[in-house]
XYZ file of C-alpha atoms in Angstrom:
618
model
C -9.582 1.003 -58.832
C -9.551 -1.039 -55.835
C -12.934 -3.601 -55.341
C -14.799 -2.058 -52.763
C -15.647 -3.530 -49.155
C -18.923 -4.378 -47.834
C -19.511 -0.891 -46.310
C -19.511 1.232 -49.565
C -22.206 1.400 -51.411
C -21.519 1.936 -55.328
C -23.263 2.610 -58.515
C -22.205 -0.332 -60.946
C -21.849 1.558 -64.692
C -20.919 -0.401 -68.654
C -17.898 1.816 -69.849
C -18.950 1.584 -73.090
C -22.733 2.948 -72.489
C -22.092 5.443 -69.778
C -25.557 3.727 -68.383
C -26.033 2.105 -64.848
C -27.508 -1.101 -63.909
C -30.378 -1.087 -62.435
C -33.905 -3.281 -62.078
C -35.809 -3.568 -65.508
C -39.817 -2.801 -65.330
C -41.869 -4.540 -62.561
C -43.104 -7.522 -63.426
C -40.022 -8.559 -65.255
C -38.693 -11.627 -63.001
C -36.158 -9.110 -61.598
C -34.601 -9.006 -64.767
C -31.890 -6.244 -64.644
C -30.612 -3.312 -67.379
C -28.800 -0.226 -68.030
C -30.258 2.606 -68.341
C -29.775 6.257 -68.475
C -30.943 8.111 -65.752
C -32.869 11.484 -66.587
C -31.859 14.500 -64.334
C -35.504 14.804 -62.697
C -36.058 11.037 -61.926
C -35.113 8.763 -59.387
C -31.112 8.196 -58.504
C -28.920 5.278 -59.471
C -29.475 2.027 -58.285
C -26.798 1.299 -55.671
C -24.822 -1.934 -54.470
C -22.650 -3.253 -51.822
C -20.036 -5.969 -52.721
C -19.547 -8.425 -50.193
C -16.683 -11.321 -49.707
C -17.509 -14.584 -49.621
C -17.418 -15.565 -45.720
C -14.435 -18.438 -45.448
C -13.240 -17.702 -48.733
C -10.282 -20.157 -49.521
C -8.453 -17.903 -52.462
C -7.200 -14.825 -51.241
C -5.671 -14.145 -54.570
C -8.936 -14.809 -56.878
C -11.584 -13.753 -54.170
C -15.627 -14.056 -54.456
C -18.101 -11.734 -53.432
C -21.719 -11.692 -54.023
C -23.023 -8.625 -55.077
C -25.859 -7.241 -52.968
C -28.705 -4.609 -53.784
C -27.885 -1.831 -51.179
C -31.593 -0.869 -51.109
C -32.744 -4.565 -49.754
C -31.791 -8.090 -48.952
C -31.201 -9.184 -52.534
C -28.204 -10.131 -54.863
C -27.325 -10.833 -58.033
C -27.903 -13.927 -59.492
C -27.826 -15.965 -62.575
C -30.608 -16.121 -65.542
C -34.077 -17.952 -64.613
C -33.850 -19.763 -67.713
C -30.842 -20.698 -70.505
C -30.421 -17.026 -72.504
C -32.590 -14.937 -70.158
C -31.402 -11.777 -68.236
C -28.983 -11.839 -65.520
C -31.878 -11.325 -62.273
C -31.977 -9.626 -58.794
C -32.462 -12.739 -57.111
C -32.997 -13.811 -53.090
C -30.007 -14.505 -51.392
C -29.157 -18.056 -50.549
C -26.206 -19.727 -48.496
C -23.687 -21.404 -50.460
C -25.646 -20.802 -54.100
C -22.589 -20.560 -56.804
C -24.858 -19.105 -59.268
C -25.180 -15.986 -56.569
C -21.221 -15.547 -56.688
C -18.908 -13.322 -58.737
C -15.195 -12.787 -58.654
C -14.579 -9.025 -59.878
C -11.503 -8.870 -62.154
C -8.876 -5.528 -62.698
C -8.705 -5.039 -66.905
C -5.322 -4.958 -67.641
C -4.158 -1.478 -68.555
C -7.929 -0.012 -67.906
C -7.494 1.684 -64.744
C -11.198 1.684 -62.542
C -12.479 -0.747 -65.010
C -13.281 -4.604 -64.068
C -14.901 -7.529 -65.715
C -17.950 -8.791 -63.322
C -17.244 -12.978 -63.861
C -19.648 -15.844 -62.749
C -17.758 -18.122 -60.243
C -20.064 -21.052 -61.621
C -19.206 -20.739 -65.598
C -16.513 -18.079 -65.949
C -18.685 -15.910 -68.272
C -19.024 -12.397 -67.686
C -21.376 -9.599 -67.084
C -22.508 -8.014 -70.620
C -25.048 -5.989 -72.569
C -27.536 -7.583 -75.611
C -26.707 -4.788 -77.734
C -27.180 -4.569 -81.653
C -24.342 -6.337 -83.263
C -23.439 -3.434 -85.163
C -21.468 -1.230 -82.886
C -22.503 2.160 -84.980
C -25.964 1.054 -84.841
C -28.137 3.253 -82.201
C -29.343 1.866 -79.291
C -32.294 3.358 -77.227
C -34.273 2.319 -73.989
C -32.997 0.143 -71.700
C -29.757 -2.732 -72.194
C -30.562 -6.077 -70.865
C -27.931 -7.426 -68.739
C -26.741 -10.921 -70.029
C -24.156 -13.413 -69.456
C -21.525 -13.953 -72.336
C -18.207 -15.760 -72.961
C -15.328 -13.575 -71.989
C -13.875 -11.390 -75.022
C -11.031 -8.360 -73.849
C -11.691 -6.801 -77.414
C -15.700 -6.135 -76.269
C -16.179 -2.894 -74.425
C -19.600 -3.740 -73.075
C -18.212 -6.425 -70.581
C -16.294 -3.756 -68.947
C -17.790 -1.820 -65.738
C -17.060 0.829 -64.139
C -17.550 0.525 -59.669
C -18.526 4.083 -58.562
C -18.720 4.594 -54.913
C -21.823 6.535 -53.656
C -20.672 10.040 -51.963
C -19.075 9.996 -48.477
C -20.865 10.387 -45.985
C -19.722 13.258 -42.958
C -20.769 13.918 -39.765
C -19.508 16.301 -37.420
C -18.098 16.628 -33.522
C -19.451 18.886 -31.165
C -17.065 22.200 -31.462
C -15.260 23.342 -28.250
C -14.639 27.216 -28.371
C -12.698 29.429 -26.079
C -15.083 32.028 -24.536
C -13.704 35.092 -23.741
C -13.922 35.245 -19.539
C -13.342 37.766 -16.648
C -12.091 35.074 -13.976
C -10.198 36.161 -11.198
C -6.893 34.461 -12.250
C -7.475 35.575 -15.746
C -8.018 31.887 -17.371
C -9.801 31.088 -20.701
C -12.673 28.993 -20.152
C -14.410 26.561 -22.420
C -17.727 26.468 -24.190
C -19.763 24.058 -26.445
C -20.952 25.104 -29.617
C -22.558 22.780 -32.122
C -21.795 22.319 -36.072
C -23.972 24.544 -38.034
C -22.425 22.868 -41.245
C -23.244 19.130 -40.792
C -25.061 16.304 -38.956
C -23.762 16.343 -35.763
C -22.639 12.904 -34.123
C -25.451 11.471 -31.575
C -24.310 12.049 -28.519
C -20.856 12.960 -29.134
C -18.471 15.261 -27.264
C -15.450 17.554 -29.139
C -12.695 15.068 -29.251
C -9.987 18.008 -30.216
C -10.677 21.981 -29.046
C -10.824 24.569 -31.402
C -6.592 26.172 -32.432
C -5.049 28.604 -29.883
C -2.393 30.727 -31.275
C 0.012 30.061 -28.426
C 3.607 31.729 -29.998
C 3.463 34.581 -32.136
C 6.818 33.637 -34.011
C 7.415 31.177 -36.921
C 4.893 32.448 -38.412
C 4.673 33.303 -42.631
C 4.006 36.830 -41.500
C 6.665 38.894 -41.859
C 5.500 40.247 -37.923
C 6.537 36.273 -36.864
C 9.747 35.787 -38.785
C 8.511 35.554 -42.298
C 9.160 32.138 -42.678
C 9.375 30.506 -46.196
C 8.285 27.123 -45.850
C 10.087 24.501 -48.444
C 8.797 21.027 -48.854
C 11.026 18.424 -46.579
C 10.623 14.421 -46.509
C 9.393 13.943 -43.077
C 6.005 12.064 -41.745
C 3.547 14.369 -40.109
C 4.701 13.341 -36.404
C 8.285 13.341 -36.585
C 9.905 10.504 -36.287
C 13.420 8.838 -36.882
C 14.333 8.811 -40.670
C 12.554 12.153 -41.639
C 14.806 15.063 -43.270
C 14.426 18.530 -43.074
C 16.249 21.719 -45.455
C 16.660 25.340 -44.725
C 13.605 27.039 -43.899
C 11.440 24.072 -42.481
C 9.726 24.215 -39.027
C 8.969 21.446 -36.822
C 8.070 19.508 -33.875
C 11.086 17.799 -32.447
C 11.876 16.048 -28.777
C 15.321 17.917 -28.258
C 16.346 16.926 -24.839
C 14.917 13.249 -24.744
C 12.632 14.300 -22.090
C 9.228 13.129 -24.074
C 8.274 16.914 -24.914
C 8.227 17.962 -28.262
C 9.816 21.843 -28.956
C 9.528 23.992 -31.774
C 12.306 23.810 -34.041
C 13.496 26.168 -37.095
C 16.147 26.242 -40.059
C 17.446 29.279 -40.897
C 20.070 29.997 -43.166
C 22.427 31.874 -41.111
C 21.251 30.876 -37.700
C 21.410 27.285 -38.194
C 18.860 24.953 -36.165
C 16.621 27.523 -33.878
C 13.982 26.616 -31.162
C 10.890 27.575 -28.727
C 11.388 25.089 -25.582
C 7.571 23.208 -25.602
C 6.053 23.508 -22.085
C 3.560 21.287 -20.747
C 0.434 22.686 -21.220
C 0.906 22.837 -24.868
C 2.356 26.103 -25.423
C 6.041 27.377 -26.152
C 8.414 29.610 -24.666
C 8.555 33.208 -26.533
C 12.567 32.614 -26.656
C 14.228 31.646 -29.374
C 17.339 30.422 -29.141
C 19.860 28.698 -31.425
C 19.980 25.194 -30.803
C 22.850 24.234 -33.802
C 24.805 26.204 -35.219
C 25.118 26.537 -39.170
C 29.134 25.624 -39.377
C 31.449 27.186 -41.112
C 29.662 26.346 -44.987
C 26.568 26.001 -44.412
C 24.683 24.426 -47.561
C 20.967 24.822 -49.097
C 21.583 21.385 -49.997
C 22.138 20.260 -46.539
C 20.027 17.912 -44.974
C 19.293 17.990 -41.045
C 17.442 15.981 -38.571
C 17.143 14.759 -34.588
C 17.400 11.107 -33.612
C 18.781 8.854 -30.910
C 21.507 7.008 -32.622
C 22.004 4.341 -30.200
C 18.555 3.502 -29.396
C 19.181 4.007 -25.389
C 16.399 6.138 -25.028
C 19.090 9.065 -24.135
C 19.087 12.440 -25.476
C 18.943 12.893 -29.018
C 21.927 14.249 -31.593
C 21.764 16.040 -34.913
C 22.216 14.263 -37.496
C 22.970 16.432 -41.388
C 23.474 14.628 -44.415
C 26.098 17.922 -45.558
C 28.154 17.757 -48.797
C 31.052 15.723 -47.397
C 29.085 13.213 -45.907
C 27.379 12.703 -42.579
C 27.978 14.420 -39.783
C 26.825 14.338 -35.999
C 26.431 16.910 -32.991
C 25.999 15.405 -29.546
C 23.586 17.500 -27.607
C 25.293 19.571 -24.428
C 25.070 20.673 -21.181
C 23.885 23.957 -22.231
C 21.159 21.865 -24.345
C 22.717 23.450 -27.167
C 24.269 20.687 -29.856
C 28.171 21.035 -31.024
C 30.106 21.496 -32.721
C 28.454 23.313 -35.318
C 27.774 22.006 -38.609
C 28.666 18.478 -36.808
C 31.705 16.123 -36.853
C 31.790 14.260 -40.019
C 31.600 10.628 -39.067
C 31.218 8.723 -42.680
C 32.334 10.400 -45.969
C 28.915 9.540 -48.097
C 25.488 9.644 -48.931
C 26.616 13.522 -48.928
C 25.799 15.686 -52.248
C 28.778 16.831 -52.340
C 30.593 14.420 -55.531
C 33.238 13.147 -52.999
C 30.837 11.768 -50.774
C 28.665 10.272 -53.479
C 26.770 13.078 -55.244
C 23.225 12.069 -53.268
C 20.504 14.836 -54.230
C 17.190 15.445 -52.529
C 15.327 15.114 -55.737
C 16.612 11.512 -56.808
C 17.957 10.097 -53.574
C 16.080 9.425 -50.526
C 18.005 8.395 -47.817
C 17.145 6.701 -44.249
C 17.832 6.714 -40.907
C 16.748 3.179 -39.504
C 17.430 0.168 -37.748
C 17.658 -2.405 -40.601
C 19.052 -5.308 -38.845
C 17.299 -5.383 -35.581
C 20.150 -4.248 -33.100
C 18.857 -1.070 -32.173
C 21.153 1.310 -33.594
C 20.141 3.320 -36.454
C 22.377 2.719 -39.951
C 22.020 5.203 -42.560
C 20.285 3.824 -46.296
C 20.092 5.219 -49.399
C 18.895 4.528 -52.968
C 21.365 5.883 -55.356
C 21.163 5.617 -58.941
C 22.594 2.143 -58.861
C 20.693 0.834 -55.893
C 20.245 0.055 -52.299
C 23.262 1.599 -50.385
C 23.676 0.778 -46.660
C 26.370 1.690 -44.472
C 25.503 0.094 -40.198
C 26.534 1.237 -37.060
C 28.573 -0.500 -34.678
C 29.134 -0.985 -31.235
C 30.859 1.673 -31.312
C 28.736 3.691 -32.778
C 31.219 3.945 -35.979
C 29.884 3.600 -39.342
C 31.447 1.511 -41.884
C 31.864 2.569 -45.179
C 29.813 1.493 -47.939
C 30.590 -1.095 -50.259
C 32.051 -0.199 -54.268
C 29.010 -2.064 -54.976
C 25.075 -1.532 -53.860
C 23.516 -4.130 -51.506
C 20.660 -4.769 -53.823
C 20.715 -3.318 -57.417
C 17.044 -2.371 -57.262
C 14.901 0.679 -56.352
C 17.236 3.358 -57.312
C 17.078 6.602 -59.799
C 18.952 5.008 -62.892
C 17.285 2.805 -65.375
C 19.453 -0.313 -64.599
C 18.080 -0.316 -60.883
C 14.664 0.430 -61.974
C 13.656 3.844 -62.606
C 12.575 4.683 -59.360
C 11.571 8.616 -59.211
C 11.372 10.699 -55.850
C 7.850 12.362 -56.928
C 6.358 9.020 -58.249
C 7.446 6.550 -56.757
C 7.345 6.128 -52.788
C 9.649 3.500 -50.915
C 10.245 1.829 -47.008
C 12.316 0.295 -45.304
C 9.872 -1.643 -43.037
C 9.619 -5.235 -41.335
C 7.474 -6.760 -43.481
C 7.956 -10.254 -41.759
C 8.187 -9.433 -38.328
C 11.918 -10.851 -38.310
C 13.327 -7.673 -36.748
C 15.223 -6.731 -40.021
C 13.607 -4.507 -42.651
C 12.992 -4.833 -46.271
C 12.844 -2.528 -48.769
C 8.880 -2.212 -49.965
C 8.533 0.460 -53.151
C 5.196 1.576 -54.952
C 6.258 1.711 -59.147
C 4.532 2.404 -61.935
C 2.937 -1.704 -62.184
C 2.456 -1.769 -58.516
C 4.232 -2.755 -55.265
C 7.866 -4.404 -54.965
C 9.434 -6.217 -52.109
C 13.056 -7.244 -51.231
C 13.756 -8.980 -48.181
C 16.703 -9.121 -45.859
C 17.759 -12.487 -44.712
C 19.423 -13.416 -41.718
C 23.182 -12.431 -43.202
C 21.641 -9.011 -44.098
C 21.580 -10.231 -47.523
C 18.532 -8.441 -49.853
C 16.679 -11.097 -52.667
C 15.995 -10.121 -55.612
C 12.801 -7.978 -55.577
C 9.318 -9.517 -55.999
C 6.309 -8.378 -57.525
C 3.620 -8.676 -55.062
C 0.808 -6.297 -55.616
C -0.919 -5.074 -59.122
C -2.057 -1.654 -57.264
C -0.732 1.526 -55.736
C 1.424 2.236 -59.033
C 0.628 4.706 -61.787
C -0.766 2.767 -63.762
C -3.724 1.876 -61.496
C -4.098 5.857 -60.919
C -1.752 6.634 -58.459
C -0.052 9.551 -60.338
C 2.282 10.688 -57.548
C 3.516 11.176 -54.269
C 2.124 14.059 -53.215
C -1.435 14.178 -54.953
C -1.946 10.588 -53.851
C -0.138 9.544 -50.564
C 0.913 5.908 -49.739
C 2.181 4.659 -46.090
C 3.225 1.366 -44.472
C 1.588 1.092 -40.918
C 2.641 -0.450 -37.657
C 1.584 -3.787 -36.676
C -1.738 -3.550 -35.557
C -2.418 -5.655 -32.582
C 0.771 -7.641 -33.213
C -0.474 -8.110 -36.403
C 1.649 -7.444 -39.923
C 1.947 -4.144 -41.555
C -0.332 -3.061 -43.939
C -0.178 -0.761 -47.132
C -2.280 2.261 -46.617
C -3.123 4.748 -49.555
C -4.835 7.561 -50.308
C -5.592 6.640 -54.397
C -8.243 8.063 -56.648
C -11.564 7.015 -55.578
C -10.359 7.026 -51.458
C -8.597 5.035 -49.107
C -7.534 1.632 -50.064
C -5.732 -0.920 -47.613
C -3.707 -4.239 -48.592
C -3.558 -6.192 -45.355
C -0.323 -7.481 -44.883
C 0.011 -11.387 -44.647
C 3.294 -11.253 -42.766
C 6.160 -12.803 -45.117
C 6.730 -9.674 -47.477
C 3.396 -10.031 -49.645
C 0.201 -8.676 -49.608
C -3.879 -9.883 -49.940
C -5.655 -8.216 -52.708
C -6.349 -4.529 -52.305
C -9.745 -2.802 -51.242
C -11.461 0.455 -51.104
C -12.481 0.292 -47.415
C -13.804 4.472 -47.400
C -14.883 6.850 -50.490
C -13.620 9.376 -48.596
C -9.753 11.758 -48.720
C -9.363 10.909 -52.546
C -9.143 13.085 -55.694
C -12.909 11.891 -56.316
C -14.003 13.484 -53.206
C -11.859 16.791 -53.830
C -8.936 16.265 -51.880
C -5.967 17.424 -53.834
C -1.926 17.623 -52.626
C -1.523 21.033 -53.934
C -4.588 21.734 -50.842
C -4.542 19.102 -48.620
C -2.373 17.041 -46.096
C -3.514 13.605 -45.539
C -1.860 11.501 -42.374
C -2.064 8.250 -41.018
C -1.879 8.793 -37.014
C -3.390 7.090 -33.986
C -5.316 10.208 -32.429
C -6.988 7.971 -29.452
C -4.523 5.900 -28.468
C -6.278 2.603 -29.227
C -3.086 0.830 -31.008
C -4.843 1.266 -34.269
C -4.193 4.226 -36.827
C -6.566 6.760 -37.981
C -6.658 8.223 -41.202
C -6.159 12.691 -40.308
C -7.067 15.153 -42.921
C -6.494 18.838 -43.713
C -9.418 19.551 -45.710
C -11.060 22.611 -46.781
C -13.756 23.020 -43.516
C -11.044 21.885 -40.933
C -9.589 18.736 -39.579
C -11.528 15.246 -40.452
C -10.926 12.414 -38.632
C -11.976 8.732 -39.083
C -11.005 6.509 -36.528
C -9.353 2.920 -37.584
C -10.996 -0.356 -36.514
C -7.910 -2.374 -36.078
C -9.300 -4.481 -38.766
C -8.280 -2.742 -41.841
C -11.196 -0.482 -42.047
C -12.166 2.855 -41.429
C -15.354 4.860 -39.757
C -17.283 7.221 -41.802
C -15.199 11.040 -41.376
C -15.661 12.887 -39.136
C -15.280 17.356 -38.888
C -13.405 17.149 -35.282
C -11.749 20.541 -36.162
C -12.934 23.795 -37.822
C -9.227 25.482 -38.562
C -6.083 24.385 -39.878
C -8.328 24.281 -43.019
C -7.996 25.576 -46.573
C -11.323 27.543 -46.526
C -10.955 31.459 -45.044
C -13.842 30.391 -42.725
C -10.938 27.600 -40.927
C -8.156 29.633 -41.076
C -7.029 29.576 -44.831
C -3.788 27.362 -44.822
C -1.765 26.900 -47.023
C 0.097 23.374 -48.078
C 3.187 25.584 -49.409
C 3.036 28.175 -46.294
C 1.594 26.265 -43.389
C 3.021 23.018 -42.322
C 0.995 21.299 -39.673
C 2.126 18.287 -37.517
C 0.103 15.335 -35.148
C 2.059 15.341 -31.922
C 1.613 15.524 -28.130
C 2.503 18.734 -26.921
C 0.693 18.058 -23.600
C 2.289 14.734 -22.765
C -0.880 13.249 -22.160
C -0.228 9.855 -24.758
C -1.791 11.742 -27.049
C -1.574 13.414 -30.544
C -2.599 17.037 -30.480
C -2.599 19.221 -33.630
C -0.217 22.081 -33.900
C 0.265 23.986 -37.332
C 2.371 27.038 -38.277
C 0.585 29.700 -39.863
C 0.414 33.188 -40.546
C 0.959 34.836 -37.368
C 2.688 32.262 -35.294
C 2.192 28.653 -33.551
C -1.595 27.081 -33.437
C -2.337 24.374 -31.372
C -5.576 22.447 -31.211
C -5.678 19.932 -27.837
C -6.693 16.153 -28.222
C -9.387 16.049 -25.791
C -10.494 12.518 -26.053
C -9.271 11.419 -22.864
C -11.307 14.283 -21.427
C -14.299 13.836 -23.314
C -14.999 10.514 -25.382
C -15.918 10.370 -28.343
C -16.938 6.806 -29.008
């Protein structure tokens, strides 16, 4: 596990006692134990670890570790071979700083080490290890030893802590002109925020089509490779529904796969509902495929009307968007003869071979980028807006399916293509099993040889896969680099970038969205998305009550969750989605700069409004 910031408080437990440190009996100097903790007594002691202010090594940091429950922090023995103590802070005191250290292949364990001797945190236990020990451990200071299992602790954040929005309800309403009106209703469920206003309205069912019902189309929802807002680079297969900008115009539409009908929409309006028409947008061609691959983006980065795009079994092919607003020809002209999964246009499958749709070299057009079973494949747009063909060889033998380029599995192992630098060109950034990997692109649009940059975010700190434990790369945050944002075991856990392709030591920074709090894949959808339009993203959750929300501070950090929502949830009581049935999205429908939620479930199109403009929140 990640070390905590600041902000969390944590119980600090010895993995080999099960027991939790905590203050010995008054009287004793502040002396400090593990102990068991009896069901009817008093809770665990709890802690907050804090960085060293001006710390000079970002790779070895040093925190001092301070009592949650007061001002004071753990400090060395009173006297040579005494108990480590609870002592009173002081400013610049070694003795009261500790650097906390990952044990190798022990995933959430840590060795606690004194900055001023390099000894460790550990227990005076009977030297017998089958000898029974009762009553509390005193908490001592040895020599480091990997084979002792006392000198290895467990951090265990303290529960999350929720609060809730006020709820805004449509009230059924007589008006002359036959309008819904609004009404406030408060959260019966949880502490409501002081003075706070709804910052998103309750869902409207605003198109009864699309739906999972077999009244709205009976749609069969199968999993694509697409971020929650759209976006360029995000692929879609038969069957998935989504929020795309089909004209260019800035409003988002419905949009449909079906099998025989090809690419089907609802035009969006723009006051966030959706035309009951549905009309085919693209056709399906002539052989259509299961295996084909589809997806809307502006090629040439003029800010003109988007084309389709489908990765089809002969390659790539493209449909300009016409007069009619319809896209032709149908099934596309093929315009470069791979990263198809058909075998003479390389044999690329969904399940081993992601492929992008980026700018990697800065220019504006989009090139298409795959990782094959050999490696990095890359084939860039022109001028023109031809494509060359790709090379006999990969661009960088790294990141791809097959052992001799790494390994690298679709379900396990996540991977960008993102500016890691701020150069203009992207690198290739990948989460393994050891942690994170980075090539980067030099001015030629040659790749380097990958480096290993972070011990985290891999399987073997936890991370088991994709979907139960989602990993992104944000935007620049106030011009700032990009930073590695996952949702891991114990909660949310940030790597700043530093801005030339490597990152600063991970952190917890919220015990909140993580399998330790009950958020699972198979249930919920976690997002990354900037909901208030502050430049700085916010971590957006499906859970079971409804929507949760906790706003980004631009700084790497989160604020507490909050309920902004009550549907789109997995409990019956918020509307009883489904990850496998219900896909759900974070765009603006409205066109106000805003994200608003819209999910398809049962009986057709929900949309909940962002109303923070309308009513702030913070």
């Amino acid at each position: 596990m990640s070390v905590p910031t600041e902000e969390l408080k944590l119980e600090i437990v010895n993995a080999a006692t099960g027991r939790t440190l905590g203050g010995a009996a008054p009287g004793a100097d502040g002396v400090l134990v593990v102990r068991d903790l009896p069901e009817d007594g008093p809770g665990p002691e709890r802690w907050r670890i804090v960085p060293v202010p001006g710390g000079k090594a970002q790779d070895d940091p040093a925190y001092v570790i301070r009592d949650a429950g007061g001002d004071k922090v753990l400090d060395l023995p009173a006297a040579t071979g005494g108990g480590v103590r609870r002592g009173n802070a002081v400013d610049g005191r070694k003795g009261q700083r500790w650097r906390v250290v990952p044990v190798e292949g022990g995933a959430g364990l840590h060795f606690i080490e004194s900055v001023a001797d390099g000894t460790v945190l550990d227990l005076d236990l009977p030297p017998d290890p089958d000898e029974p020990h009762e009553g509390d451990a005193l908490v001592v200071l040895r020599a480091y030893d990997e084979a002792v299992p006392s000198q290895r602790w467990r951090l265990v954040p303290a529960g999350p802590e929720r609060v809730s929005d006020l709820v805004l309800r449509w009230t059924p309403s007589s008006h002359w002109n036959g309008r819904r009106s609004w009404r406030l209703a408060p959260s019966a469920a949880l502490r409501p925020v002081p003075g706070a206003a709804p910052s998103f309205s309750d869902p409207l069912l605003v198109l009864e089509r699309f739906g999972s019902d077999e009244a709205a189309g009976g749609w069969k929802s199968e999993e694509g490779d697409r971020p929650p807002g759209g976006g360029t680079g995000w692929w879609a297969g038969v069957g998935a529904r989504f929020l795309a900008d089909t004209a260019g115009e800035g409003r988002d539409s419905v949009v449909g796969l079906k099998p025989a009908k090809g690419a089907v929409t609802a035009a969006g309006r723009s006051d966030a509902t959706f035309a009951d028409e549905e009309r085919v947008l693209h056709g399906p061609g002539t052989s259509p495929s299961r295996e084909d691959l589809w997806t809307l983006a502006d090629l040439t980065g003029g800010g003109g009307a988007p084309v389709v795009v489908v990765l089809a079994a002969d390659g790539v092919r493209v449909s300009p968007r016409g007069a009619d607003g319809t896209f032709q020809p149908s099934g596309g002209e093929l315009v470069l003869k791979a990263f198809g999964h058909g075998p003479k246009a390389g044999g690329w499958l969904a399940g081993r071979h992601p492929r992008f749709l980026v700018d990697t070299t800065g220019d504006g057009r989009l090139d298409v980028v795959g990782c094959h079973d050999d490696g990095v494949r890359i084939s860039l747009q022109d001028e023109q807006g031809k494509f060359a063909t790709p090379g006999d060889e990969p661009v960088l033998k790294a990141f791809g399916h097959g052992p001799e380029a790494g390994g690298w599995l679709v379900g396990r192992h996540p991977r960008f293509l993102v500016d890691t630098t701020g150069d203009g060109r992207l690198d290739v950034v990948g989460c393994h099993d050891d942690g994170v990997w980075v090539s980067l692109q030099d001015e030629e649009g040659r790749f380097a040889e990958p480096l290993y940059v972070l011990d985290d975010f891999g399987r073997n700190q936890g991370w088991r896969s994709v979907r139960e434990h989602p990993r992104f790369v944000t935007g620049p945050t106030a011009g700032g680099p990009r930073d590695l944002v996952g949702f891991g075991p114990e909660g949310v856990v940030v790597s700043r970038g530093r801005g030339d392709g490597t990152f600063e030591p991970s952190k917890l920074v919220l015990n909140d969205f993580g399998t330790a709090q009950g958020w699972t894949g198979a249930k919920h959808l976690r997002f990354l998305s900037d909901v208030t339009g502050d430049g700085c993203p916010d971590v957006v959750g499906f859970g079971d009550e409804g929507v949760w929300v906790s706003h980004g501070r631009g700084d790497g950090t989160f604020e507490r969750a909050q309920l902004v929502c009550r549907g789109f949830g997995h409990d019956e009581d918020a509307g009883g989605w489904r990850v496998d049935r219900h896909p759900r999205f974070l765009a603006d429908v409205t066109g106000e700069g805003r994200p608003d939620i819209v999910g398809f479930g049962g009986p057709g199109v929900y949309v909940a409004r962002n109303l923070f403009r309308r009513f702030r929140t913070r």
